[in-house]
PDB file of C-alpha atoms in Angstrom:
ATOM      1  CA  MET A 149       0.000   0.000   0.000  1.00  0.00           C
ATOM      2  CA  TRP A 150       1.091   3.600  -0.651  1.00  0.00           C
ATOM      3  CA  TYR A 151       0.983   4.481   3.018  1.00  0.00           C
ATOM      4  CA  ASN A 152       3.388   1.718   4.036  1.00  0.00           C
ATOM      5  CA  ARG A 153       6.227   4.112   3.145  1.00  0.00           C
ATOM      6  CA  LEU A 154       4.897   6.647   5.651  1.00  0.00           C
ATOM      7  CA  MET A 155       5.513   4.882   8.935  1.00  0.00           C
ATOM      8  CA  HIS A 156       8.179   3.572  11.246  1.00  0.00           C
ATOM      9  CA  PHE A 157       7.933   1.065  14.085  1.00  0.00           C
ATOM     10  CA  VAL A 158       8.997   1.478  17.703  1.00  0.00           C
ATOM     11  CA  ASN A 159       8.858  -0.672  20.820  1.00  0.00           C
ATOM     12  CA  ALA A 160       7.101   1.502  23.363  1.00  0.00           C
ATOM     13  CA  LYS A 161       7.912   1.285  27.072  1.00  0.00           C
ATOM     14  CA  THR A 162       4.421   2.231  28.273  1.00  0.00           C
ATOM     15  CA  ILE A 163       0.972   2.476  26.703  1.00  0.00           C
ATOM     16  CA  LEU A 164      -1.487   3.985  29.222  1.00  0.00           C
ATOM     17  CA  THR A 165      -1.097   7.533  30.639  1.00  0.00           C
ATOM     18  CA  PRO A 166      -2.966   6.830  32.894  1.00  0.00           C
ATOM     19  CA  ARG A 167      -6.166   5.628  31.147  1.00  0.00           C
ATOM     20  CA  SER A 168      -5.507   6.836  27.628  1.00  0.00           C
ATOM     21  CA  MET A 169      -3.374   5.316  24.889  1.00  0.00           C
ATOM     22  CA  ASN A 170      -2.147   6.337  21.466  1.00  0.00           C
ATOM     23  CA  ILE A 171      -1.168   3.416  19.246  1.00  0.00           C
ATOM     24  CA  TYR A 172      -0.112   5.732  16.431  1.00  0.00           C
ATOM     25  CA  ARG A 173       1.690   9.072  16.654  1.00  0.00           C
ATOM     26  CA  GLY A 174       1.114  11.256  13.632  1.00  0.00           C
ATOM     27  CA  CYS A 175      -1.703  11.255  11.098  1.00  0.00           C
ATOM     28  CA  LEU A 176      -2.552  11.062   7.392  1.00  0.00           C
ATOM     29  CA  HIS A 177      -5.980  12.714   7.505  1.00  0.00           C
ATOM     30  CA  GLY A 178      -4.545  16.053   6.364  1.00  0.00           C
ATOM     31  CA  CYS A 179      -6.937  18.286   8.327  1.00  0.00           C
ATOM     32  CA  ILE A 180      -5.770  21.845   7.749  1.00  0.00           C
ATOM     33  CA  TYR A 181      -6.399  22.942  11.347  1.00  0.00           C
ATOM     34  CA  CYS A 182      -4.792  20.039  13.245  1.00  0.00           C
ATOM     35  CA  ASP A 183      -3.539  21.145  16.668  1.00  0.00           C
ATOM     36  CA  SER A 184      -1.487  17.938  17.060  1.00  0.00           C
ATOM     37  CA  ARG A 185       1.031  19.401  14.604  1.00  0.00           C
ATOM     38  CA  SER A 186       1.968  22.031  17.197  1.00  0.00           C
ATOM     39  CA  ARG A 187       5.618  22.132  18.209  1.00  0.00           C
ATOM     40  CA  CYS A 188       4.683  21.893  21.879  1.00  0.00           C
ATOM     41  CA  TYR A 189       4.020  18.170  21.375  1.00  0.00           C
ATOM     42  CA  GLN A 190       7.698  17.687  20.477  1.00  0.00           C
ATOM     43  CA  PHE A 191       7.437  15.438  17.455  1.00  0.00           C
ATOM     44  CA  THR A 192      10.866  14.131  16.503  1.00  0.00           C
ATOM     45  CA  HIS A 193       9.683  12.956  13.076  1.00  0.00           C
ATOM     46  CA  ASP A 194       7.526  14.306  10.260  1.00  0.00           C
ATOM     47  CA  PHE A 195       3.851  14.354  11.198  1.00  0.00           C
ATOM     48  CA  GLU A 196       2.991  12.155   8.194  1.00  0.00           C
ATOM     49  CA  ASP A 197       5.726   9.659   9.114  1.00  0.00           C
ATOM     50  CA  ILE A 198       3.529   7.650  11.482  1.00  0.00           C
ATOM     51  CA  GLU A 199       5.170   6.270  14.593  1.00  0.00           C
ATOM     52  CA  VAL A 200       3.677   2.827  15.154  1.00  0.00           C
ATOM     53  CA  LYS A 201       3.848   1.308  18.634  1.00  0.00           C
ATOM     54  CA  LYS A 202       4.065  -2.238  17.376  1.00  0.00           C
ATOM     55  CA  ASN A 203       3.992  -3.752  20.867  1.00  0.00           C
ATOM     56  CA  ALA A 204       0.892  -1.794  21.948  1.00  0.00           C
ATOM     57  CA  PRO A 205      -1.362  -4.880  22.357  1.00  0.00           C
ATOM     58  CA  GLU A 206       1.199  -6.740  24.460  1.00  0.00           C
ATOM     59  CA  LEU A 207       1.799  -3.688  26.653  1.00  0.00           C
ATOM     60  CA  LEU A 208      -1.930  -3.115  27.055  1.00  0.00           C
ATOM     61  CA  GLU A 209      -2.585  -6.700  28.113  1.00  0.00           C
ATOM     62  CA  GLU A 210       0.260  -6.597  30.618  1.00  0.00           C
ATOM     63  CA  THR A 211      -1.080  -3.334  32.057  1.00  0.00           C
ATOM     64  CA  LEU A 212      -4.732  -4.375  32.274  1.00  0.00           C
ATOM     65  CA  ARG A 213      -3.829  -7.691  33.870  1.00  0.00           C
ATOM     66  CA  LYS A 214      -2.225  -5.788  36.748  1.00  0.00           C
ATOM     67  CA  LYS A 215      -4.967  -3.181  37.206  1.00  0.00           C
ATOM     68  CA  SER A 216      -7.047  -3.778  40.325  1.00  0.00           C
ATOM     69  CA  LYS A 217      -9.858  -1.430  39.301  1.00  0.00           C
ATOM     70  CA  ARG A 218     -11.557  -1.407  35.927  1.00  0.00           C
ATOM     71  CA  CYS A 219     -12.103   1.849  34.054  1.00  0.00           C
ATOM     72  CA  MET A 220     -12.709   3.329  30.621  1.00  0.00           C
ATOM     73  CA  ILE A 221      -9.719   3.033  28.275  1.00  0.00           C
ATOM     74  CA  GLY A 222      -9.539   5.928  25.850  1.00  0.00           C
ATOM     75  CA  THR A 223      -7.687   6.388  22.580  1.00  0.00           C
ATOM     76  CA  GLY A 224      -7.485   8.940  19.778  1.00  0.00           C
ATOM     77  CA  SER A 225      -6.680  12.107  21.702  1.00  0.00           C
ATOM     78  CA  MET A 226      -3.340  12.656  19.928  1.00  0.00           C
ATOM     79  CA  GLY A 227      -3.659  10.393  16.900  1.00  0.00           C
ATOM     80  CA  ASP A 228      -6.659   8.809  15.204  1.00  0.00           C
ATOM     81  CA  PRO A 229      -6.608   5.033  15.859  1.00  0.00           C
ATOM     82  CA  TYR A 230      -8.212   4.427  12.458  1.00  0.00           C
ATOM     83  CA  ILE A 231      -5.721   6.013  10.093  1.00  0.00           C
ATOM     84  CA  PRO A 232      -5.306   3.985   6.852  1.00  0.00           C
ATOM     85  CA  ILE A 233      -2.423   1.809   8.077  1.00  0.00           C
ATOM     86  CA  GLU A 234      -4.684   0.355  10.783  1.00  0.00           C
ATOM     87  CA  LYS A 235      -6.558  -1.491   8.033  1.00  0.00           C
ATOM     88  CA  ASP A 236      -3.473  -3.649   7.435  1.00  0.00           C
ATOM     89  CA  LEU A 237      -1.881  -3.679  10.900  1.00  0.00           C
ATOM     90  CA  GLY A 238      -5.015  -4.238  12.996  1.00  0.00           C
ATOM     91  CA  LEU A 239      -3.396  -3.012  16.225  1.00  0.00           C
ATOM     92  CA  MET A 240      -6.509  -1.157  17.354  1.00  0.00           C
ATOM     93  CA  ARG A 241      -8.670  -4.224  16.835  1.00  0.00           C
ATOM     94  CA  ARG A 242      -6.262  -6.342  18.897  1.00  0.00           C
ATOM     95  CA  CYS A 243      -6.345  -3.746  21.672  1.00  0.00           C
ATOM     96  CA  LEU A 244     -10.140  -3.738  21.677  1.00  0.00           C
ATOM     97  CA  GLU A 245     -10.130  -7.527  21.958  1.00  0.00           C
ATOM     98  CA  ILE A 246      -7.918  -7.219  25.038  1.00  0.00           C
ATOM     99  CA  ILE A 247     -10.151  -4.523  26.549  1.00  0.00           C
ATOM    100  CA  GLU A 248     -13.124  -6.845  26.090  1.00  0.00           C
ATOM    101  CA  ARG A 249     -11.278  -9.855  27.512  1.00  0.00           C
ATOM    102  CA  TYR A 250     -10.434  -8.012  30.724  1.00  0.00           C
ATOM    103  CA  ASN A 251     -13.882  -6.406  31.050  1.00  0.00           C
ATOM    104  CA  PHE A 252     -12.761  -2.791  30.778  1.00  0.00           C
ATOM    105  CA  GLY A 253     -14.666  -0.084  28.925  1.00  0.00           C
ATOM    106  CA  SER A 254     -13.594   1.622  25.717  1.00  0.00           C
ATOM    107  CA  THR A 255     -13.957   5.105  24.312  1.00  0.00           C
ATOM    108  CA  LEU A 256     -12.327   6.281  21.096  1.00  0.00           C
ATOM    109  CA  ILE A 257     -12.118   9.414  18.976  1.00  0.00           C
ATOM    110  CA  THR A 258     -12.049   9.084  15.190  1.00  0.00           C
ATOM    111  CA  LYS A 259     -13.018  10.641  11.872  1.00  0.00           C
ATOM    112  CA  SER A 260     -12.802   7.383   9.966  1.00  0.00           C
ATOM    113  CA  ASP A 261     -15.444   4.906   8.863  1.00  0.00           C
ATOM    114  CA  LEU A 262     -12.891   2.125   9.442  1.00  0.00           C
ATOM    115  CA  VAL A 263     -14.272   1.990  12.981  1.00  0.00           C
ATOM    116  CA  LEU A 264     -17.215   0.050  11.502  1.00  0.00           C
ATOM    117  CA  ARG A 265     -14.863  -2.896  11.030  1.00  0.00           C
ATOM    118  CA  ASP A 266     -14.695  -3.207  14.818  1.00  0.00           C
ATOM    119  CA  LEU A 267     -18.360  -2.605  15.544  1.00  0.00           C
ATOM    120  CA  ASP A 268     -18.718  -6.246  16.581  1.00  0.00           C
ATOM    121  CA  ILE A 269     -16.150  -5.929  19.369  1.00  0.00           C
ATOM    122  CA  LEU A 270     -17.410  -2.518  20.458  1.00  0.00           C
ATOM    123  CA  THR A 271     -20.925  -3.943  20.711  1.00  0.00           C
ATOM    124  CA  ARG A 272     -19.702  -6.796  22.898  1.00  0.00           C
ATOM    125  CA  ILE A 273     -17.793  -4.362  25.116  1.00  0.00           C
ATOM    126  CA  ASN A 274     -20.857  -2.153  25.425  1.00  0.00           C
ATOM    127  CA  ASN A 275     -23.049  -5.127  26.325  1.00  0.00           C
ATOM    128  CA  LYS A 276     -20.630  -6.087  29.123  1.00  0.00           C
ATOM    129  CA  THR A 277     -19.464  -2.673  30.362  1.00  0.00           C
ATOM    130  CA  LYS A 278     -19.489   0.499  28.240  1.00  0.00           C
ATOM    131  CA  ALA A 279     -18.271   1.634  24.839  1.00  0.00           C
ATOM    132  CA  VAL A 280     -18.471   5.193  23.524  1.00  0.00           C
ATOM    133  CA  VAL A 281     -17.642   6.238  19.963  1.00  0.00           C
ATOM    134  CA  GLN A 282     -16.633   9.875  19.610  1.00  0.00           C
ATOM    135  CA  MET A 283     -16.626  11.341  16.111  1.00  0.00           C
ATOM    136  CA  THR A 284     -15.569  14.766  14.864  1.00  0.00           C
ATOM    137  CA  LEU A 285     -18.028  16.711  12.689  1.00  0.00           C
ATOM    138  CA  THR A 286     -16.904  20.194  11.726  1.00  0.00           C
ATOM    139  CA  THR A 287     -19.009  21.008   8.666  1.00  0.00           C
ATOM    140  CA  ALA A 288     -22.243  19.690   7.229  1.00  0.00           C
ATOM    141  CA  ASP A 289     -21.011  20.590   3.729  1.00  0.00           C
ATOM    142  CA  ASP A 290     -19.248  17.581   2.169  1.00  0.00           C
ATOM    143  CA  GLU A 291     -17.539  19.728  -0.468  1.00  0.00           C
ATOM    144  CA  LEU A 292     -16.039  21.971   2.203  1.00  0.00           C
ATOM    145  CA  CYS A 293     -15.176  18.906   4.286  1.00  0.00           C
ATOM    146  CA  ARG A 294     -13.085  17.498   1.433  1.00  0.00           C
ATOM    147  CA  LYS A 295     -11.112  20.748   1.366  1.00  0.00           C
ATOM    148  CA  ILE A 296     -10.381  21.130   5.073  1.00  0.00           C
ATOM    149  CA  GLU A 297     -10.246  17.399   5.987  1.00  0.00           C
ATOM    150  CA  GLY A 298      -9.042  15.984   2.685  1.00  0.00           C
ATOM    151  CA  GLY A 299      -7.716  12.581   3.776  1.00  0.00           C
ATOM    152  CA  VAL A 300     -10.755  11.198   5.555  1.00  0.00           C
ATOM    153  CA  CYS A 301     -14.341  10.261   4.739  1.00  0.00           C
ATOM    154  CA  PRO A 302     -16.804  13.160   4.359  1.00  0.00           C
ATOM    155  CA  THR A 303     -19.269  14.236   7.020  1.00  0.00           C
ATOM    156  CA  SER A 304     -22.215  12.449   5.413  1.00  0.00           C
ATOM    157  CA  ARG A 305     -20.329   9.148   5.726  1.00  0.00           C
ATOM    158  CA  ARG A 306     -19.458   9.882   9.346  1.00  0.00           C
ATOM    159  CA  PHE A 307     -23.167  10.426   9.936  1.00  0.00           C
ATOM    160  CA  GLU A 308     -23.747   6.917   8.605  1.00  0.00           C
ATOM    161  CA  VAL A 309     -21.174   5.631  11.102  1.00  0.00           C
ATOM    162  CA  LEU A 310     -23.034   7.364  13.922  1.00  0.00           C
ATOM    163  CA  CYS A 311     -26.271   5.774  12.736  1.00  0.00           C
ATOM    164  CA  ALA A 312     -24.653   2.332  12.682  1.00  0.00           C
ATOM    165  CA  CYS A 313     -23.528   2.871  16.283  1.00  0.00           C
ATOM    166  CA  ARG A 314     -27.057   3.983  17.170  1.00  0.00           C
ATOM    167  CA  ASP A 315     -28.503   0.812  15.675  1.00  0.00           C
ATOM    168  CA  ALA A 316     -25.958  -1.265  17.617  1.00  0.00           C
ATOM    169  CA  GLY A 317     -26.896   0.472  20.862  1.00  0.00           C
ATOM    170  CA  ILE A 318     -23.504   2.153  21.243  1.00  0.00           C
ATOM    171  CA  PRO A 319     -23.683   5.719  22.616  1.00  0.00           C
ATOM    172  CA  THR A 320     -21.965   8.419  20.584  1.00  0.00           C
ATOM    173  CA  VAL A 321     -20.468  11.843  21.189  1.00  0.00           C
ATOM    174  CA  VAL A 322     -19.775  14.440  18.490  1.00  0.00           C
ATOM    175  CA  TRP A 323     -16.792  16.766  18.655  1.00  0.00           C
ATOM    176  CA  PHE A 324     -18.179  19.947  17.064  1.00  0.00           C
ATOM    177  CA  SER A 325     -14.751  21.480  16.837  1.00  0.00           C
ATOM    178  CA  PRO A 326     -13.153  23.469  15.425  1.00  0.00           C
ATOM    179  CA  LEU A 327     -15.481  25.940  13.765  1.00  0.00           C
ATOM    180  CA  LEU A 328     -13.187  28.014  11.597  1.00  0.00           C
ATOM    181  CA  PRO A 329     -13.773  31.789  11.554  1.00  0.00           C
ATOM    182  CA  PHE A 330     -14.991  33.085   8.181  1.00  0.00           C
ATOM    183  CA  ILE A 331     -15.310  29.488   6.878  1.00  0.00           C
ATOM    184  CA  ASN A 332     -17.876  27.368   8.741  1.00  0.00           C
ATOM    185  CA  ASP A 333     -18.884  29.572  11.696  1.00  0.00           C
ATOM    186  CA  THR A 334     -22.485  29.983  10.541  1.00  0.00           C
ATOM    187  CA  ARG A 335     -25.983  29.175  11.762  1.00  0.00           C
ATOM    188  CA  GLU A 336     -26.526  27.108   8.633  1.00  0.00           C
ATOM    189  CA  ASN A 337     -23.590  24.889   9.532  1.00  0.00           C
ATOM    190  CA  ILE A 338     -24.791  24.487  13.109  1.00  0.00           C
ATOM    191  CA  ASP A 339     -28.255  23.568  11.801  1.00  0.00           C
ATOM    192  CA  GLY A 340     -26.758  20.902   9.539  1.00  0.00           C
ATOM    193  CA  ILE A 341     -24.602  19.324  12.260  1.00  0.00           C
ATOM    194  CA  ILE A 342     -27.427  19.317  14.799  1.00  0.00           C
ATOM    195  CA  ASP A 343     -29.727  17.694  12.237  1.00  0.00           C
ATOM    196  CA  TYR A 344     -27.180  14.899  11.824  1.00  0.00           C
ATOM    197  CA  CYS A 345     -26.869  14.560  15.604  1.00  0.00           C
ATOM    198  CA  VAL A 346     -30.624  14.405  16.155  1.00  0.00           C
ATOM    199  CA  ARG A 347     -31.151  11.764  13.480  1.00  0.00           C
ATOM    200  CA  ALA A 348     -28.247   9.672  14.790  1.00  0.00           C
ATOM    201  CA  ARG A 349     -29.497  10.088  18.386  1.00  0.00           C
ATOM    202  CA  VAL A 350     -26.135  11.375  19.557  1.00  0.00           C
ATOM    203  CA  LYS A 351     -25.798  11.426  23.330  1.00  0.00           C
ATOM    204  CA  ALA A 352     -23.671  14.562  23.654  1.00  0.00           C
ATOM    205  CA  ILE A 353     -21.745  17.261  21.813  1.00  0.00           C
ATOM    206  CA  LEU A 354     -18.308  18.522  22.812  1.00  0.00           C
ATOM    207  CA  CYS A 355     -17.803  22.133  21.778  1.00  0.00           C
ATOM    208  CA  PHE A 356     -14.917  24.269  23.007  1.00  0.00           C
ATOM    209  CA  GLY A 357     -16.339  27.495  21.618  1.00  0.00           C
ATOM    210  CA  ILE A 358     -16.677  28.873  18.109  1.00  0.00           C
ATOM    211  CA  GLY A 359     -13.148  29.246  16.770  1.00  0.00           C
ATOM    212  CA  LEU A 360      -9.831  27.410  16.709  1.00  0.00           C
ATOM    213  CA  THR A 361      -6.409  27.406  18.306  1.00  0.00           C
ATOM    214  CA  LEU A 362      -3.264  28.419  16.417  1.00  0.00           C
ATOM    215  CA  ARG A 363      -0.066  27.294  18.128  1.00  0.00           C
ATOM    216  CA  ASP A 364       3.420  27.459  16.669  1.00  0.00           C
ATOM    217  CA  GLY A 365       3.658  24.656  14.155  1.00  0.00           C
ATOM    218  CA  ASN A 366       0.022  24.200  13.318  1.00  0.00           C
ATOM    219  CA  ARG A 367      -0.401  27.930  12.576  1.00  0.00           C
ATOM    220  CA  GLU A 368       2.144  27.772   9.762  1.00  0.00           C
ATOM    221  CA  TYR A 369       0.591  24.607   8.338  1.00  0.00           C
ATOM    222  CA  PHE A 370      -2.889  26.193   8.492  1.00  0.00           C
ATOM    223  CA  TYR A 371      -1.784  29.351   6.694  1.00  0.00           C
ATOM    224  CA  LYS A 372      -0.051  27.356   3.954  1.00  0.00           C
ATOM    225  CA  ALA A 373      -3.255  25.361   3.510  1.00  0.00           C
ATOM    226  CA  LEU A 374      -5.296  28.563   3.171  1.00  0.00           C
ATOM    227  CA  ASP A 375      -2.912  29.749   0.437  1.00  0.00           C
ATOM    228  CA  ARG A 376      -3.118  26.396  -1.341  1.00  0.00           C
ATOM    229  CA  LEU A 377      -6.930  26.394  -1.216  1.00  0.00           C
ATOM    230  CA  ALA A 378      -7.057  29.982  -2.478  1.00  0.00           C
ATOM    231  CA  LYS A 379      -4.888  29.053  -5.481  1.00  0.00           C
ATOM    232  CA  ALA A 380      -7.116  26.066  -6.193  1.00  0.00           C
ATOM    233  CA  GLU A 381     -10.115  28.389  -6.210  1.00  0.00           C
ATOM    234  CA  GLU A 382      -8.396  30.673  -8.703  1.00  0.00           C
ATOM    235  CA  GLU A 383      -8.031  27.786 -11.125  1.00  0.00           C
ATOM    236  CA  ILE A 384     -11.752  27.000 -10.877  1.00  0.00           C
ATOM    237  CA  TYR A 385     -13.115  30.556 -10.669  1.00  0.00           C
ATOM    238  CA  SER A 386     -10.906  32.597 -12.965  1.00  0.00           C
ATOM    239  CA  ASN A 387     -12.751  35.815 -12.130  1.00  0.00           C
ATOM    240  CA  ASN A 388     -12.580  35.087  -8.356  1.00  0.00           C
ATOM    241  CA  GLU A 389     -16.304  35.591  -7.980  1.00  0.00           C
ATOM    242  CA  GLY A 390     -19.196  33.323  -7.183  1.00  0.00           C
ATOM    243  CA  THR A 391     -20.446  31.120  -4.374  1.00  0.00           C
ATOM    244  CA  GLY A 392     -17.453  28.792  -4.533  1.00  0.00           C
ATOM    245  CA  VAL A 393     -14.961  31.436  -3.426  1.00  0.00           C
ATOM    246  CA  ILE A 394     -14.151  31.103   0.284  1.00  0.00           C
ATOM    247  CA  PHE A 395     -10.401  31.213   0.661  1.00  0.00           C
ATOM    248  CA  LYS A 396      -9.374  34.233  -1.424  1.00  0.00           C
ATOM    249  CA  GLY A 397      -7.427  36.583   0.854  1.00  0.00           C
ATOM    250  CA  LEU A 398      -8.333  34.493   3.889  1.00  0.00           C
ATOM    251  CA  LYS A 399      -4.802  34.037   5.206  1.00  0.00           C
ATOM    252  CA  GLU A 400      -4.291  37.792   5.228  1.00  0.00           C
ATOM    253  CA  ARG A 401      -7.631  38.247   6.979  1.00  0.00           C
ATOM    254  CA  TYR A 402      -6.605  35.763   9.678  1.00  0.00           C
ATOM    255  CA  MET A 403      -3.242  37.450  10.166  1.00  0.00           C
ATOM    256  CA  LYS A 404      -4.868  40.876  10.429  1.00  0.00           C
ATOM    257  CA  THR A 405      -7.579  39.668  12.815  1.00  0.00           C
ATOM    258  CA  PHE A 406      -5.658  37.289  15.069  1.00  0.00           C
ATOM    259  CA  GLY A 407      -1.964  37.987  14.533  1.00  0.00           C
ATOM    260  CA  TYR A 408       0.047  35.416  16.476  1.00  0.00           C
ATOM    261  CA  ASN A 409      -2.612  34.847  19.130  1.00  0.00           C
ATOM    262  CA  TYR A 410      -3.111  31.335  20.446  1.00  0.00           C
ATOM    263  CA  MET A 411      -6.905  31.687  20.377  1.00  0.00           C
ATOM    264  CA  ALA A 412      -8.719  32.600  17.163  1.00  0.00           C
ATOM    265  CA  PRO A 413     -12.381  33.018  18.155  1.00  0.00           C
ATOM    266  CA  SER A 414     -15.139  33.693  15.661  1.00  0.00           C
ATOM    267  CA  PRO A 415     -16.427  37.285  15.663  1.00  0.00           C
ATOM    268  CA  HIS A 416     -19.873  35.684  16.055  1.00  0.00           C
ATOM    269  CA  GLU A 417     -18.923  33.319  18.886  1.00  0.00           C
ATOM    270  CA  HIS A 418     -21.307  34.704  21.514  1.00  0.00           C
ATOM    271  CA  GLU A 419     -24.491  34.571  19.455  1.00  0.00           C
ATOM    272  CA  LEU A 420     -23.581  31.259  17.820  1.00  0.00           C
ATOM    273  CA  MET A 421     -22.944  29.577  21.187  1.00  0.00           C
ATOM    274  CA  ILE A 422     -26.332  30.794  22.419  1.00  0.00           C
ATOM    275  CA  TYR A 423     -27.897  29.402  19.249  1.00  0.00           C
ATOM    276  CA  LEU A 424     -26.107  26.052  19.641  1.00  0.00           C
ATOM    277  CA  LYS A 425     -27.083  25.718  23.308  1.00  0.00           C
ATOM    278  CA  ASP A 426     -30.714  26.433  22.481  1.00  0.00           C
ATOM    279  CA  LEU A 427     -30.785  23.795  19.734  1.00  0.00           C
ATOM    280  CA  CYS A 428     -29.178  21.184  21.989  1.00  0.00           C
ATOM    281  CA  ARG A 429     -31.615  21.966  24.789  1.00  0.00           C
ATOM    282  CA  LYS A 430     -34.601  21.598  22.471  1.00  0.00           C
ATOM    283  CA  ASN A 431     -33.307  18.273  21.150  1.00  0.00           C
ATOM    284  CA  ASN A 432     -32.220  16.845  24.523  1.00  0.00           C
ATOM    285  CA  ILE A 433     -28.537  16.630  23.561  1.00  0.00           C
ATOM    286  CA  MET A 434     -25.956  17.100  26.309  1.00  0.00           C
ATOM    287  CA  LEU A 435     -23.616  19.986  25.457  1.00  0.00           C
ATOM    288  CA  GLY A 436     -20.442  20.960  27.237  1.00  0.00           C
ATOM    289  CA  THR A 437     -16.883  19.943  28.018  1.00  0.00           C
ATOM    290  CA  ASP A 438     -16.327  18.951  31.658  1.00  0.00           C
ATOM    291  CA  SER A 439     -19.780  17.419  32.050  1.00  0.00           C
ATOM    292  CA  VAL A 440     -19.466  15.440  28.830  1.00  0.00           C
ATOM    293  CA  PHE A 441     -15.967  14.203  29.642  1.00  0.00           C
ATOM    294  CA  LYS A 442     -17.201  13.156  33.089  1.00  0.00           C
ATOM    295  CA  TRP A 443     -19.995  11.101  31.531  1.00  0.00           C
ATOM    296  CA  ILE A 444     -17.622   9.519  28.994  1.00  0.00           C
ATOM    297  CA  GLU A 445     -15.144   8.523  31.695  1.00  0.00           C
ATOM    298  CA  GLU A 446     -17.737   7.086  34.095  1.00  0.00           C
ATOM    299  CA  PHE A 447     -17.290   3.338  34.311  1.00  0.00           C
ATOM    300  CA  PRO A 448     -20.462   1.367  35.091  1.00  0.00           C
ATOM    301  CA  GLN A 449     -20.345  -0.441  38.400  1.00  0.00           C
ATOM    302  CA  ASP A 450     -22.165  -3.737  37.890  1.00  0.00           C
ATOM    303  CA  GLU A 451     -21.708  -6.634  40.261  1.00  0.00           C
ATOM    304  CA  LYS A 452     -22.866  -9.015  37.547  1.00  0.00           C
ATOM    305  CA  ILE A 453     -19.676  -8.404  35.561  1.00  0.00           C
ATOM    306  CA  SER A 454     -17.301 -11.235  36.331  1.00  0.00           C
ATOM    307  CA  GLN A 455     -13.568 -10.587  36.421  1.00  0.00           C
ATOM    308  CA  PRO A 456     -11.625 -13.824  36.839  1.00  0.00           C
ATOM    309  CA  GLU A 457      -9.455 -12.866  33.858  1.00  0.00           C
ATOM    310  CA  LEU A 458      -7.972 -10.003  35.874  1.00  0.00           C
ATOM    311  CA  PHE A 459      -6.206 -12.428  38.112  1.00  0.00           C
ATOM    312  CA  ASP A 460      -5.031 -15.095  35.661  1.00  0.00           C
TER     313      ASP A 460
END
């Protein structure tokens, strides 16, 4: 496969910190806004050169065998567990099998429909303890999605994934983040995402405000992407007019508006957050950060769950 050239293997010393793991470090999704590219995370390799923790399943089993108290095991916070190489390597699937075997819970964050491959294991985990699938939806417009998240399935396909989880009885959470100023920070976009969430019966939405963060490292990548998208528009719209033009002059507008600030909030953040909260309230969808994370991390206490495997 083409992506086999874009990875290197390591033997990791640890896997959980303390209840979260990242099997892969780096990503191929190509999202223009990705905070994980920031220099503060101290990558020692190119972001697209995926670091693969080839011994992740063995480390996970060793760790879970020694744990005296079960909990939710999370993954995907710093690298999507369902990047393309997972299709061949299957490390995430092996880790889920171990989580099920030791009667822990699982929660994952992804943008990929490859998670459907493991719906059988996630369903079994959820029937025994708890499984939560978290999926990022930033724009209801598939055409825009392909521009800002070019290496992953479009939003409409992610909606289908959420529906499949719904039908399997697996609760879901949507990361409605980031909403990019002057790009998708609109009521129309919020309406489209909420419609998807209502139809998929999403449990909760994580939203950190209307805007994005621009740290050293990801800021430069983001601005280069805005330039690239503006040039692509010029090739399609030679007169630089029409409904398809979004990115013309956008980098300069960002630099003038936000400079080198870490936070880049939408000028319409206040009214849009009020609008989002009202829609979630009307549709009985939990909205927040701390409260949603607390619910995700809650492990069900059920005396009926046997645990002899913990002490093998």
